[in-house]
Coordinates of C-alpha atoms and ligand atoms in Angstrom, one line a residue:
M286 CA 39.1 -8.6 -60.5
H287 CA 39.2 -11.6 -58.3
D288 CA 39.4 -11.4 -54.6
P289 CA 43.1 -12.2 -53.7
R290 CA 42.0 -13.0 -50.2
S291 CA 40.0 -16.0 -51.3
S292 CA 42.0 -19.2 -51.9
A293 CA 38.9 -21.3 -52.7
H294 CA 39.3 -23.7 -55.6
A295 CA 36.4 -24.6 -57.9
V296 CA 36.5 -27.4 -60.5
V297 CA 34.0 -27.1 -63.4
I298 CA 33.4 -30.3 -65.3
G299 CA 32.5 -29.3 -68.9
G300 CA 34.1 -26.4 -70.8
S301 CA 31.2 -25.4 -73.0
L302 CA 29.0 -22.2 -72.4
A303 CA 27.5 -23.1 -69.0
G304 CA 30.8 -24.2 -67.7
T305 CA 32.9 -21.3 -68.9
L306 CA 30.3 -18.7 -68.0
T307 CA 29.9 -20.2 -64.5
A308 CA 33.7 -20.0 -64.2
A309 CA 33.5 -16.3 -65.1
A310 CA 30.9 -15.8 -62.4
L311 CA 32.9 -17.6 -59.8
A312 CA 36.2 -16.1 -60.8
P313 CA 36.1 -12.9 -58.6
H314 CA 35.4 -15.1 -55.6
S315 CA 37.9 -17.9 -56.1
G316 CA 41.7 -18.2 -55.8
R317 CA 41.8 -20.8 -58.6
I318 CA 39.3 -22.4 -61.0
T319 CA 40.0 -25.5 -63.1
V320 CA 37.7 -26.2 -66.1
I321 CA 38.0 -29.8 -67.4
D322 CA 36.5 -31.1 -70.6
R323 CA 36.8 -34.5 -72.2
D324 CA 37.1 -32.8 -75.6
V325 CA 39.7 -30.5 -77.1
L326 CA 39.1 -26.8 -76.6
P327 CA 40.6 -25.2 -79.7
D328 CA 42.5 -21.8 -79.7
T329 CA 40.5 -20.8 -82.9
P330 CA 36.8 -21.0 -83.7
L331 CA 37.0 -24.6 -84.9
P332 CA 34.3 -27.3 -84.6
R333 CA 34.8 -29.9 -81.9
R334 CA 33.3 -33.3 -81.2
G335 CA 32.0 -32.5 -77.8
L336 CA 29.7 -29.8 -79.2
P337 CA 27.6 -31.6 -81.8
Q338 CA 24.8 -29.0 -81.6
A339 CA 27.2 -26.4 -83.1
R340 CA 26.2 -27.9 -86.4
H341 CA 22.7 -26.4 -85.9
A342 CA 21.6 -22.8 -86.0
H343 CA 21.9 -21.0 -82.6
V344 CA 20.2 -17.7 -81.9
L345 CA 21.5 -15.9 -78.9
W346 CA 18.8 -13.5 -77.6
S347 CA 19.7 -10.2 -76.0
G348 CA 18.8 -11.4 -72.5
G349 CA 21.6 -14.0 -72.7
A350 CA 24.0 -11.7 -74.7
R351 CA 23.7 -9.0 -72.0
A352 CA 24.3 -11.5 -69.3
M353 CA 27.4 -12.7 -71.1
E354 CA 28.6 -9.1 -71.5
A355 CA 28.2 -8.5 -67.7
L356 CA 30.2 -11.7 -67.0
L357 CA 32.8 -11.1 -69.6
P358 CA 33.0 -7.4 -70.6
G359 CA 34.2 -7.0 -74.2
I360 CA 32.6 -10.2 -75.5
H361 CA 30.3 -8.4 -77.9
D362 CA 33.2 -6.6 -79.5
L363 CA 35.1 -9.8 -79.9
W364 CA 32.1 -11.5 -81.6
R365 CA 31.7 -8.5 -83.9
E366 CA 35.4 -8.4 -84.8
H367 CA 35.1 -12.0 -86.0
G368 CA 32.0 -11.4 -88.2
A369 CA 29.1 -12.0 -85.8
H370 CA 25.9 -10.0 -86.6
R371 CA 24.0 -7.9 -84.1
I372 CA 20.4 -8.1 -85.4
P373 CA 17.8 -5.7 -84.0
I374 CA 14.5 -7.3 -82.9
P375 CA 11.7 -7.1 -84.0
Q376 CA 12.9 -5.1 -87.0
G377 CA 15.5 -7.7 -88.1
M378 CA 13.2 -10.7 -87.9
L379 CA 10.7 -12.3 -90.2
S380 CA 8.7 -14.0 -87.5
F381 CA 5.6 -16.1 -88.3
A382 CA 4.0 -17.1 -84.9
P383 CA 0.8 -19.2 -84.6
S384 CA -1.2 -16.0 -84.4
G385 CA 0.3 -14.4 -87.6
W386 CA 3.3 -12.4 -88.9
F387 CA 5.0 -10.0 -86.4
R388 CA 5.4 -6.5 -87.7
R389 CA 9.0 -5.3 -88.1
W390 CA 8.6 -2.2 -86.0
H391 CA 11.5 0.2 -86.5
D392 CA 13.0 1.6 -83.2
E393 CA 15.7 4.3 -83.3
H394 CA 17.4 2.5 -80.3
P395 CA 16.1 -1.1 -80.4
R396 CA 15.9 -2.6 -76.9
H397 CA 16.2 -6.1 -78.1
Y398 CA 18.6 -7.8 -80.4
A399 CA 20.0 -11.2 -81.3
I400 CA 23.6 -12.3 -82.0
G401 CA 23.9 -14.2 -85.3
A402 CA 27.0 -16.4 -85.2
G403 CA 28.0 -20.0 -85.3
R404 CA 28.4 -21.7 -81.9
D405 CA 32.1 -22.4 -82.6
L406 CA 32.7 -18.7 -82.8
M407 CA 30.6 -17.8 -79.8
D408 CA 32.2 -20.4 -77.6
W409 CA 35.7 -19.7 -78.7
A410 CA 35.3 -16.0 -77.9
V411 CA 33.9 -16.8 -74.5
R412 CA 36.9 -19.1 -73.7
Q413 CA 39.3 -16.4 -75.0
Q414 CA 37.7 -13.6 -72.9
L415 CA 37.5 -15.9 -69.8
T416 CA 41.2 -16.7 -69.7
R417 CA 42.2 -13.2 -70.7
L418 CA 40.2 -11.5 -68.0
H419 CA 40.8 -14.2 -65.4
P420 CA 44.3 -15.7 -65.6
H421 CA 43.6 -17.8 -62.5
V422 CA 41.2 -19.9 -64.6
T423 CA 42.8 -22.9 -66.2
L424 CA 41.2 -24.9 -69.1
R425 CA 42.2 -28.6 -69.0
P426 CA 41.1 -30.3 -72.1
A427 CA 41.0 -34.1 -72.7
C428 CA 40.3 -34.7 -69.0
T429 CA 37.3 -36.6 -67.5
P430 CA 36.0 -37.0 -63.9
V431 CA 36.5 -40.5 -62.4
R432 CA 34.9 -40.1 -59.0
L433 CA 34.0 -37.4 -56.5
L434 CA 36.0 -37.1 -53.3
G435 CA 34.1 -36.8 -50.1
D436 CA 30.8 -38.4 -48.9
R437 CA 27.1 -37.9 -48.9
R438 CA 27.4 -34.8 -46.7
G439 CA 30.1 -32.9 -48.6
V440 CA 32.2 -33.1 -51.7
R441 CA 35.9 -32.3 -51.3
G442 CA 37.1 -32.6 -54.8
V443 CA 37.2 -34.9 -57.8
E444 CA 39.6 -37.4 -59.2
V445 CA 40.2 -36.8 -62.9
R446 CA 41.8 -38.8 -65.7
D447 CA 43.9 -37.1 -68.4
H448 CA 44.2 -38.3 -72.0
D449 CA 47.4 -40.3 -71.2
G450 CA 45.5 -42.3 -68.6
G451 CA 47.1 -40.7 -65.6
T452 CA 44.8 -39.8 -62.7
E453 CA 45.0 -36.9 -60.2
A454 CA 42.9 -36.0 -57.2
L455 CA 41.9 -32.3 -57.4
E456 CA 40.9 -31.0 -54.0
A457 CA 38.2 -28.4 -54.3
D458 CA 35.6 -26.4 -52.4
L459 CA 33.1 -26.6 -55.2
I460 CA 32.4 -29.1 -58.1
V461 CA 30.2 -27.8 -60.9
D462 CA 28.6 -30.3 -63.3
A463 CA 28.4 -28.4 -66.6
T464 CA 28.4 -31.5 -68.9
G465 CA 25.2 -30.6 -70.8
R466 CA 22.7 -33.3 -71.5
A467 CA 25.3 -36.0 -70.7
A468 CA 24.8 -34.8 -67.0
V469 CA 27.6 -36.9 -65.5
G470 CA 26.9 -35.4 -62.1
G471 CA 24.0 -37.9 -61.5
A472 CA 26.3 -40.9 -61.8
L473 CA 29.1 -39.3 -59.8
L474 CA 26.7 -38.5 -56.9
R475 CA 25.2 -42.1 -57.0
A476 CA 28.7 -43.5 -56.6
L477 CA 28.9 -41.5 -53.4
G478 CA 25.7 -43.1 -52.2
V479 CA 23.4 -40.1 -52.9
P480 CA 19.9 -41.3 -54.0
E481 CA 18.8 -40.7 -57.6
V482 CA 17.7 -37.1 -58.1
A483 CA 14.1 -36.8 -59.5
E484 CA 13.7 -35.5 -63.0
T485 CA 10.8 -34.3 -65.2
R486 CA 10.7 -35.0 -68.9
V487 CA 8.5 -33.4 -71.6
D488 CA 9.3 -34.7 -75.0
A489 CA 7.6 -33.4 -78.2
G490 CA 9.8 -35.7 -80.2
V491 CA 11.5 -32.9 -82.1
V492 CA 14.1 -33.8 -84.7
Y493 CA 16.4 -31.2 -86.2
A494 CA 18.1 -31.1 -89.6
S495 CA 20.5 -28.3 -90.3
R496 CA 22.7 -27.1 -93.1
R497 CA 24.9 -24.0 -93.8
Y498 CA 24.3 -22.0 -97.0
R499 CA 26.3 -19.3 -98.7
A500 CA 23.9 -16.3 -98.7
P501 CA 22.9 -15.0 -102.1
A502 CA 24.7 -11.8 -103.4
G503 CA 23.3 -8.8 -101.5
A504 CA 22.2 -10.8 -98.5
E505 CA 25.6 -11.5 -96.8
R506 CA 25.1 -8.7 -94.3
D507 CA 22.2 -6.7 -92.8
W508 CA 19.9 -9.7 -93.2
P509 CA 16.9 -10.7 -91.0
I510 CA 16.5 -13.9 -89.0
V511 CA 13.7 -16.0 -90.5
S512 CA 11.6 -17.8 -87.9
L513 CA 8.7 -19.9 -88.9
Q514 CA 7.0 -21.4 -85.9
A515 CA 4.7 -24.4 -85.5
D516 CA 1.1 -24.1 -84.3
P517 CA 0.4 -26.7 -81.6
S518 CA -3.3 -25.9 -81.6
N519 CA -4.1 -27.4 -85.0
G520 CA -3.9 -31.0 -83.8
R521 CA -1.1 -31.8 -86.4
P522 CA 2.6 -32.4 -85.8
G523 CA 4.5 -29.1 -86.1
G524 CA 7.2 -28.0 -88.5
I525 CA 9.7 -25.2 -87.6
G526 CA 12.2 -23.4 -89.8
T527 CA 14.9 -20.9 -88.8
I528 CA 17.5 -19.1 -91.0
V529 CA 20.2 -17.2 -89.0
P530 CA 22.7 -15.0 -90.8
V531 CA 26.2 -15.9 -89.4
E532 CA 29.8 -14.9 -90.0
S533 CA 31.5 -15.4 -93.4
G534 CA 28.4 -14.3 -95.4
E535 CA 26.6 -17.6 -94.6
W536 CA 23.2 -18.6 -93.4
F537 CA 22.7 -21.3 -90.8
V538 CA 19.4 -23.1 -91.6
S539 CA 17.7 -25.4 -89.1
L540 CA 14.5 -27.2 -90.0
S541 CA 12.7 -29.3 -87.4
G542 CA 9.5 -31.2 -86.8
T543 CA 7.6 -32.6 -83.8
R544 CA 6.8 -36.3 -83.5
G545 CA 5.2 -37.5 -86.7
H546 CA 6.8 -34.9 -89.0
H547 CA 10.5 -35.3 -89.1
P548 CA 13.1 -34.0 -91.5
T549 CA 15.8 -36.5 -92.6
G550 CA 19.5 -36.3 -93.2
D551 CA 18.9 -36.6 -97.0
A552 CA 20.3 -33.4 -98.6
A553 CA 18.0 -33.8 -101.6
A554 CA 15.0 -33.7 -99.3
F555 CA 16.1 -30.7 -97.1
E556 CA 14.4 -27.9 -99.1
D557 CA 11.3 -30.1 -99.7
F558 CA 10.9 -30.2 -95.9
A559 CA 11.2 -26.4 -95.8
R560 CA 8.3 -26.3 -98.2
T561 CA 6.1 -28.2 -95.7
L562 CA 6.3 -25.3 -93.2
R563 CA 3.4 -23.0 -92.6
H564 CA 4.8 -20.4 -95.1
P565 CA 7.0 -20.9 -98.2
V566 CA 9.3 -17.9 -97.6
A567 CA 12.2 -20.0 -96.1
A568 CA 12.0 -22.5 -99.0
D569 CA 11.9 -19.7 -101.5
L570 CA 15.0 -18.0 -99.9
L571 CA 16.9 -21.3 -99.9
R572 CA 16.4 -21.6 -103.7
R573 CA 18.5 -18.4 -104.0
A574 CA 21.3 -19.6 -101.7
E575 CA 24.0 -22.2 -102.2
P576 CA 24.4 -25.1 -99.8
V577 CA 27.7 -25.6 -98.0
G578 CA 28.3 -29.0 -96.6
D579 CA 26.0 -31.8 -95.5
V580 CA 22.8 -32.0 -93.5
T581 CA 23.3 -32.8 -89.8
L582 CA 20.5 -34.3 -87.6
S583 CA 19.9 -33.9 -83.9
R584 CA 17.5 -35.6 -81.5
S585 CA 18.8 -33.8 -78.4
T586 CA 15.7 -31.9 -77.9
P587 CA 13.5 -33.2 -75.0
N588 CA 12.8 -30.9 -72.1
V589 CA 14.6 -32.5 -69.1
R590 CA 14.7 -31.0 -65.7
R591 CA 16.8 -32.5 -62.9
H592 CA 15.4 -31.3 -59.5
Y593 CA 18.8 -30.7 -57.8
D594 CA 17.2 -27.7 -56.0
K595 CA 14.8 -30.0 -54.2
A596 CA 17.1 -32.9 -53.5
R597 CA 19.3 -33.5 -50.4
L598 CA 22.7 -33.2 -51.9
P599 CA 26.2 -33.0 -50.5
A600 CA 27.6 -29.5 -49.9
G601 CA 30.0 -28.4 -52.6
F602 CA 28.1 -29.8 -55.5
L603 CA 26.3 -27.7 -58.2
A604 CA 24.9 -28.4 -61.6
V605 CA 24.4 -25.7 -64.2
G606 CA 23.2 -25.3 -67.8
D607 CA 21.7 -28.3 -69.7
A608 CA 23.0 -30.6 -67.0
A609 CA 20.4 -29.2 -64.7
T610 CA 17.6 -28.0 -67.1
A611 CA 17.7 -28.7 -70.8
C612 CA 14.9 -27.3 -73.0
N613 CA 13.6 -28.0 -76.4
P614 CA 16.0 -25.8 -78.5
V615 CA 13.4 -24.6 -80.9
Y616 CA 12.7 -21.7 -78.5
G617 CA 16.4 -20.7 -78.5
H618 CA 16.8 -20.3 -74.8
G619 CA 19.6 -22.7 -73.7
M620 CA 22.5 -20.4 -74.0
S621 CA 20.7 -17.4 -72.5
S622 CA 19.4 -19.4 -69.6
A623 CA 22.9 -20.7 -68.9
A624 CA 24.3 -17.1 -68.9
R625 CA 21.6 -15.8 -66.6
S626 CA 22.0 -18.8 -64.3
A627 CA 25.8 -18.0 -64.2
L628 CA 25.0 -14.4 -63.1
A629 CA 22.7 -15.8 -60.4
V630 CA 25.5 -18.1 -59.1
G631 CA 27.9 -15.1 -59.1
R632 CA 25.4 -13.2 -56.9
V633 CA 25.2 -16.0 -54.4
A634 CA 29.0 -16.2 -54.3
A635 CA 29.2 -12.5 -53.7
E636 CA 26.9 -12.9 -50.7
T637 CA 28.4 -15.9 -49.0
G638 CA 31.7 -16.8 -50.6
L639 CA 32.4 -20.3 -52.0
R640 CA 33.3 -21.8 -48.7
H641 CA 30.1 -21.1 -46.9
R642 CA 28.5 -24.5 -46.1
D643 CA 25.2 -23.4 -47.7
F644 CA 26.8 -21.9 -50.8
A645 CA 26.0 -24.8 -53.2
K646 CA 22.5 -25.3 -51.8
R647 CA 21.7 -21.6 -52.4
A648 CA 23.3 -21.6 -55.8
R649 CA 21.3 -24.7 -56.8
K650 CA 18.1 -22.9 -55.9
A651 CA 19.2 -19.8 -57.7
V652 CA 20.0 -21.8 -60.9
A653 CA 16.6 -23.5 -60.8
R654 CA 14.9 -20.2 -60.4
E655 CA 16.6 -18.7 -63.4
A656 CA 16.0 -21.8 -65.5
S657 CA 12.3 -21.8 -64.7
A658 CA 11.6 -19.1 -67.3
A659 CA 12.9 -21.1 -70.3
W660 CA 11.4 -24.3 -68.9
T661 CA 7.9 -22.8 -68.5
L662 CA 8.0 -21.2 -72.0
A663 CA 9.1 -24.4 -73.7
T664 CA 7.0 -27.0 -71.8
G665 CA 4.0 -24.7 -71.8
Q666 CA 3.9 -24.9 -75.5
D667 CA 5.3 -28.5 -76.0
I668 CA 2.6 -30.2 -74.0
F669 CA 0.1 -29.2 -76.6
F670 CA 1.8 -31.0 -79.5
T671 CA 0.3 -34.2 -80.7
G672 CA 2.3 -37.2 -79.6
V673 CA 4.1 -35.4 -76.8
E674 CA 5.4 -37.6 -73.9
A675 CA 4.8 -35.8 -70.6
P676 CA 4.1 -36.8 -67.0
A677 CA 0.5 -35.7 -67.4
P678 CA -1.8 -34.3 -70.1
P679 CA -2.4 -30.5 -70.0
G680 CA -4.6 -29.5 -67.1
A681 CA -6.9 -26.5 -66.6
A682 CA -4.0 -24.2 -65.4
D683 CA -1.9 -25.2 -68.5
R684 CA -4.8 -24.4 -70.8
A685 CA -5.5 -21.1 -69.1
A686 CA -1.8 -20.1 -69.3
S687 CA -1.6 -21.2 -72.9
W688 CA -4.8 -19.2 -73.8
Y689 CA -3.3 -16.1 -72.2
V690 CA 0.1 -16.4 -73.9
N691 CA -1.7 -16.9 -77.3
A692 CA -4.0 -13.9 -76.7
L693 CA -0.9 -11.8 -75.8
M694 CA 0.9 -13.0 -78.9
N695 CA -2.1 -12.2 -81.0
A696 CA -2.1 -8.7 -79.5
A697 CA 1.7 -8.4 -79.9
I698 CA 1.6 -8.9 -83.7
G699 CA -0.2 -5.5 -83.9
N700 CA 0.7 -3.5 -80.8
H701 CA 4.1 -2.0 -80.4
D702 CA 3.9 -1.8 -76.6
V703 CA 2.8 -5.4 -76.2
V704 CA 5.5 -6.7 -78.5
Q705 CA 8.1 -4.9 -76.5
R706 CA 7.0 -6.5 -73.2
F707 CA 6.4 -9.8 -74.9
T708 CA 9.9 -9.7 -76.4
D709 CA 11.4 -8.8 -73.0
V710 CA 10.1 -12.1 -71.7
M711 CA 10.9 -14.2 -74.8
M712 CA 14.5 -12.9 -74.8
L713 CA 14.8 -13.7 -71.1
E714 CA 15.4 -10.0 -70.2
E715 CA 12.4 -10.0 -67.8
P716 CA 10.6 -12.7 -65.8
A717 CA 7.1 -14.0 -67.0
G718 CA 5.4 -11.8 -64.3
H719 CA 6.2 -8.9 -66.6
L720 CA 3.3 -10.1 -68.8
V721 CA 0.7 -10.3 -66.1
T722 CA -0.2 -6.6 -65.4
P723 CA -3.6 -5.0 -65.7
G724 CA -2.4 -3.2 -68.9
M725 CA -1.3 -6.4 -70.5
V726 CA -4.5 -8.3 -69.6
V727 CA -6.5 -5.5 -71.2
A728 CA -4.3 -5.6 -74.3
A729 CA -4.6 -9.4 -74.5
L730 CA -8.4 -9.1 -74.4
R731 CA -8.5 -6.3 -77.0
G732 CA -6.2 -8.0 -79.5
P733 CA -4.1 -6.3 -82.2
R734 CA -4.5 -2.5 -82.7
V735 CA -3.8 -2.7 -86.4
P736 CA -4.9 -5.3 -89.0
K737 CA -3.0 -8.6 -89.3
L738 CA -0.4 -8.9 -92.0
G739 CA -1.1 -11.2 -94.9
G740 CA 2.5 -12.3 -95.2
P741 CA 6.1 -11.3 -94.4
V742 CA 7.1 -7.7 -95.0
L743 CA 10.4 -7.5 -96.9
T744 CA 12.5 -4.4 -97.7
P745 CA 13.0 -3.8 -101.5
R746 CA 16.5 -5.3 -101.2
E747 CA 15.2 -8.4 -99.4
Q748 CA 12.4 -8.8 -102.0
A749 CA 15.0 -8.5 -104.8
V750 CA 17.1 -11.3 -103.3
L751 CA 13.9 -13.4 -102.9
D752 CA 12.9 -12.7 -106.6
G753 CA 16.5 -13.5 -107.8
A754 CA 16.8 -9.9 -109.1
D755 CA 19.9 -7.7 -108.7
P756 CA 19.7 -6.4 -105.1
V757 CA 22.4 -3.8 -105.7
A758 CA 20.3 -2.1 -108.3
T759 CA 17.4 -2.0 -105.8
H760 CA 16.7 0.7 -103.2
T761 CA 17.9 -0.9 -100.0
G762 CA 15.2 0.5 -97.7
P763 CA 15.6 0.4 -93.9
G764 CA 18.4 -1.9 -92.8
T765 CA 18.3 -4.5 -90.1
G766 CA 21.6 -3.7 -88.5
G767 CA 24.2 -6.5 -88.8
Ligands
FAD97 C1 19.9 -28.7 -82.2 C2 20.1 -27.7 -81.2 C3 19.9 -26.4 -81.4 C4 20.0 -25.4 -80.4 N1 19.7 -24.1 -80.7 C5 19.8 -23.2 -79.7 C6 19.6 -21.8 -79.9 O1 19.2 -21.4 -81.0 N2 19.8 -20.9 -78.9 C7 20.1 -21.3 -77.7 O2 20.3 -20.5 -76.8 N3 20.4 -22.6 -77.4 C8 20.2 -23.5 -78.4 N4 20.5 -24.9 -78.1 C9 20.8 -25.2 -76.7 C10 22.3 -25.0 -76.4 O3 23.1 -25.7 -77.4 C11 22.5 -25.6 -75.0 O4 21.6 -25.1 -74.1 C12 23.9 -25.1 -74.5 O5 24.9 -25.6 -75.3 C13 24.1 -25.7 -73.1 O6 25.3 -25.5 -72.7 P1 26.0 -26.5 -71.7 O7 27.4 -25.9 -71.4 O8 25.1 -26.7 -70.5 O9 26.1 -27.9 -72.4 P2 26.9 -28.3 -73.7 O10 27.1 -27.1 -74.6 O11 26.2 -29.5 -74.2 O12 28.4 -28.7 -73.2 C14 28.7 -29.8 -72.4 C15 30.2 -29.9 -72.3 O13 30.5 -31.0 -71.4 C16 31.6 -31.7 -72.0 N5 31.4 -33.1 -71.4 C17 30.4 -34.0 -71.5 N6 30.6 -35.1 -70.9 C18 31.8 -34.9 -70.2 C19 32.6 -35.7 -69.3 N7 32.2 -36.9 -69.0 N8 33.8 -35.2 -68.9 C20 34.2 -34.0 -69.3 N9 33.5 -33.2 -70.1 C21 32.3 -33.6 -70.5 C22 31.3 -31.7 -73.5 O14 32.5 -32.0 -74.2 C23 30.9 -30.2 -73.6 O15 32.0 -29.4 -73.8 C24 20.4 -25.8 -79.1 C25 20.6 -27.2 -78.9 C26 20.5 -28.1 -79.9 C27 20.7 -29.6 -79.6

């Protein structure tokens, strides 16, 4: 697949999703790619220290999953072979938005879906598929960058240190910072004399607490995602709850709250926090399931955008994934955004090749454009939470955009056409402009076509699980895939 005429070498710092997916995008245009990571990169779907967020529920929306399939054909099959669920949306989702409960419309061929799997499985499969499809990509674990080679005009490589303390200078045409929220690229650039790159930060003070549960009998497969969202308009801190069915018949449960309403790491208090959410269905389901392991906390949630696309940077430097734009994870866009950005980098590489002097500059702009969707969706909501820390309070344009999104969401809960378009954007399949058409404006003004639901709609089997009855003896009703 890769162009044998190209002898370009790219070094990617960070071997998590953004790094490996960007390596996949660059692979056809490079002679050699080296992906370094300070952590181990296991040959099996094992947890690793460098990916602490893997202990929290991760939903991969179809916009991101499709991008990953385009980058690494066969990745869906590999996930499924190892127990990941493909969950049709909206049918396979109990979703309580600020405007109400979404209907679980049944589509014969659902356009949207989510992958339900733990991060360790998702990332391991991506690494496997990357090195299988692109043998000229080398993963180099336990390896860190020491300094960039080159000067303020151009980067020529990176000096790295291995676990035994030995250092090596890797000459390269491109250095990619994919170190996540650690974002080591900033310090490496400053050491070259590059001025600090401006950043924007919007922090709703979200704290996550997560735990795995063994699903109750009858709920191990073919089970919906539960998503209870916060309502920033009520002037109170928000509570959020997500249950994601994952491999091995387990549920990944993440509870979170904005500033002023935080879950703790106390296992005894976990289900009590679930009961503070806007609806008790998550807490009621957890009563039927058996906890596996401890509660893990995360505060890695502020929205942080580093404006690499607007800075004067040396040629040959690119930042991707959370290292460039990290978003509040409650919206579930980080992985999808990284995948779509990687596709965008691949398109630039196909146009210019890696050695073109403007390649990195154009790629930085392409990455920023792709990341804007997730950034706008997350910050457009977060600036309205009480106690948020942001550069400025919401202005008239923010209020107008928020009003429109809420009106559309209100229409979407009772209008199949609107929910399809709305989900296109929420799942990063389409840009936000997809929602601003004459038909959508009329739909937003009209509101839902059918009455709002008073609560979640469960199939008889799901209701039996919730009631603690024997789900096998119950008519199963329409499934949710899985
Ligand atoms: C609590 C929580 C829940 C989330 N839920 C979701 C979700 O439901 N859906 C979703 O799409 N996203 C979710 N996310 C976001 C998602 O985890 C990130 O967007 C995604 O992992 C970003 O990938 P990345 O490769 O940019 O960074 P990371 O995954 O953070 O990886 C960074 C890599 O860089 C390596 N590294 C760091 N420093 C160095 C160094 N000095 N030298 C070498 N290597 C280094 C690390 O070892 C690691 O491998 C969640 C995040 C959190 C915190």
